[in-house]
């Protein structure tokens, strides 16, 4: 029996586990690590069942190619790499470099996504975005503009120090259960947990205060709150003066958000907003946390910055228990933000910054001309580019856009149109893989080697728990094979193994806010993990570190910026024809996104709803004569209708519906609406109508 310590590669908490593997290579026990600072002996059902990957639904070891008759046939890896290289080269020769694109993910390991970026952007000169766009892009842009670098400031320990915790558009009990367990550990007698969510989520139910806000009116509430705090003088003038910029502009901007109007726009009464202001004022350590209820909106970046502004004006940043804290989603979302070579250079920095480009080229030992001069086209433009014929070849890695992309019939159209679609996944039967010309099966995280970065900037090690079978390749191996077949030659010299790739990435961070030159790849294994920054020879002392303790930010003048703008109207809003607002998101702890992985967990499969469903308010259902398990047709202004099972619930208000994102029906009814600055999809707000499908009541089987 051997025991291997590794990291869960589902959500961004990155719990550590000890895997007990017997002599036959079978995992006998999955034990959450007690000595790991993040999960401290706890975990959720997904991590506990990591051993189930590729047990019920196996992945073929060898690649699959689609034949003329539409059927798939196995080929050798060598052939697959050559097919990939030939197709992409021919397409690029005919239509130009930008006829190739790739879609990566926040679920690959840092070294893998970096290598994909090296191949796809540096060498092939194509565009390449990630599913991080669907998730974290808003927080990235908000932080960059406000702090001068994409830098979530907190450590998870802050949850134990805080006396006021405000969760905005996040449902950690379902989405980040271990984060919530840290809230439960907070022993402060006067602690207050406040949840701002239009839905009475699992977390809202357990909060001290549920602010049942009208969807997408957070920005109005936050601006009004800022105005109240200013008028009452409940602000930290010293901090504002020393550490921030443009407070005066912000002050005059929020003046127009009169407390007397707040209820009309947000549904929250004047009295409750005043209470909230007082709680923030009286709180000694106030922390504000946000996730997708904020990030996935049509005015998302400015909403995130409205949260940041509250933290700045009250001096709640850089101290234990404080912060304007965006929680990441996927296991390595933070790694993809730093190392995917899609929207910024390795280790951060803009493509337009000649000095940084040169420095990165030197570290990679490649010609500076190979480093892109501009960020990638965003995801939506890649999909549009395919549909308007500019992009002909697409490499999809570790994501399932046919289900997860907004208005996903557009993605289906694109998948059908492509001359070459390669899908690299740990399952060959995903909805996206069905459209592939080439399927590249990769091993799961249980057999991989690399580093991921969690929500509090902590690097931790994924160690191979099981050995690979003959011909079985990891994502890294597959990418190297592709790179070689493309003729990259010496351009791969620095990328021979994940460890060597990590050394390259480390060097790229030197002198940047995310400097990790002090991290030792091998020593990371079995350690407590380490948060960035960790500079060479630095004595970090406490392994629970937050940023900005010195009141200095990463902008040129070291001051954080107040950023704000006029409030937008929703691009599509409620009308007589479409009287309800549809919201989408996670459903249960056991379901992960498009459910390719969690369908292997028997305990989850046994209890989840098998069909796409909506939560419908019980009183509304009565008015409409709709019953539990009836089937309804939901239609939106993008002209698409879908059938959903009805699950009655009082967690949704009468004018709202909630559809879990885990089923394919949800996204096709959402029109293509994006935040102006981040291009993150507006997944949580679309007006819809519902019609009962008569005589077609769903029967459970
Ligand atoms: N079990 C499970 N856990 C997961 C995942 C999973 O698929 N399954 N996915 C992971 C990933 S990648 C991510 S990004 C995170 C997501 O984690 P969360 O963001 O916590 O999850 P969501 O359910 O998408 O959305 C959170 C809440 O936003 C609310 N919301 C909707 N509109 C608004 C609004 O206008 N204002 C406010 N204030 N709130 C609003 C919704 O009602 C919902 O309760 O979860 C991670 N963890
Ligand atoms: N309506 C609506 N849509 C949403 C959201 C929402 O709230 N509402 N949330 C959005 C968010 S926040 C996110 S993050 C996205 C997630 O969307 P996706 O990334 O599309 O969802 P996943 O199901 O996680 O897809 C990951 C794929 O990678 C495969 N995979 C897993 N591990 C590996 C590996 O090690 N290597 C390889 N090669 N493949 C692997 C899985 O089998 C799966 O097919 O969905 C977005 N879509
Ligand atoms: S909380 Fe997240 S990291 Fe921890 S076991 Fe669950 S899915 Fe894995
Ligand atoms: Mo996400």
mmCIF file of C-alpha atoms in Angstrom, residues 5 10 299 316 617:
data_model
loop_
_atom_site.group_PDB
_atom_site.id
_atom_site.type_symbol
_atom_site.label_atom_id
_atom_site.label_comp_id
_atom_site.label_asym_id
_atom_site.label_seq_id
_atom_site.Cartn_x
_atom_site.Cartn_y
_atom_site.Cartn_z
ATOM 1 C CA UNK A 5 -0.906 13.240 -1.369
ATOM 2 C CA UNK A 10 -12.747 20.158 -9.232
ATOM 3 C CA UNK A 299 -22.643 45.421 -16.256
ATOM 4 C CA UNK A 316 -11.534 47.197 4.729
ATOM 5 C CA UNK A 617 -42.492 29.636 -7.476
#
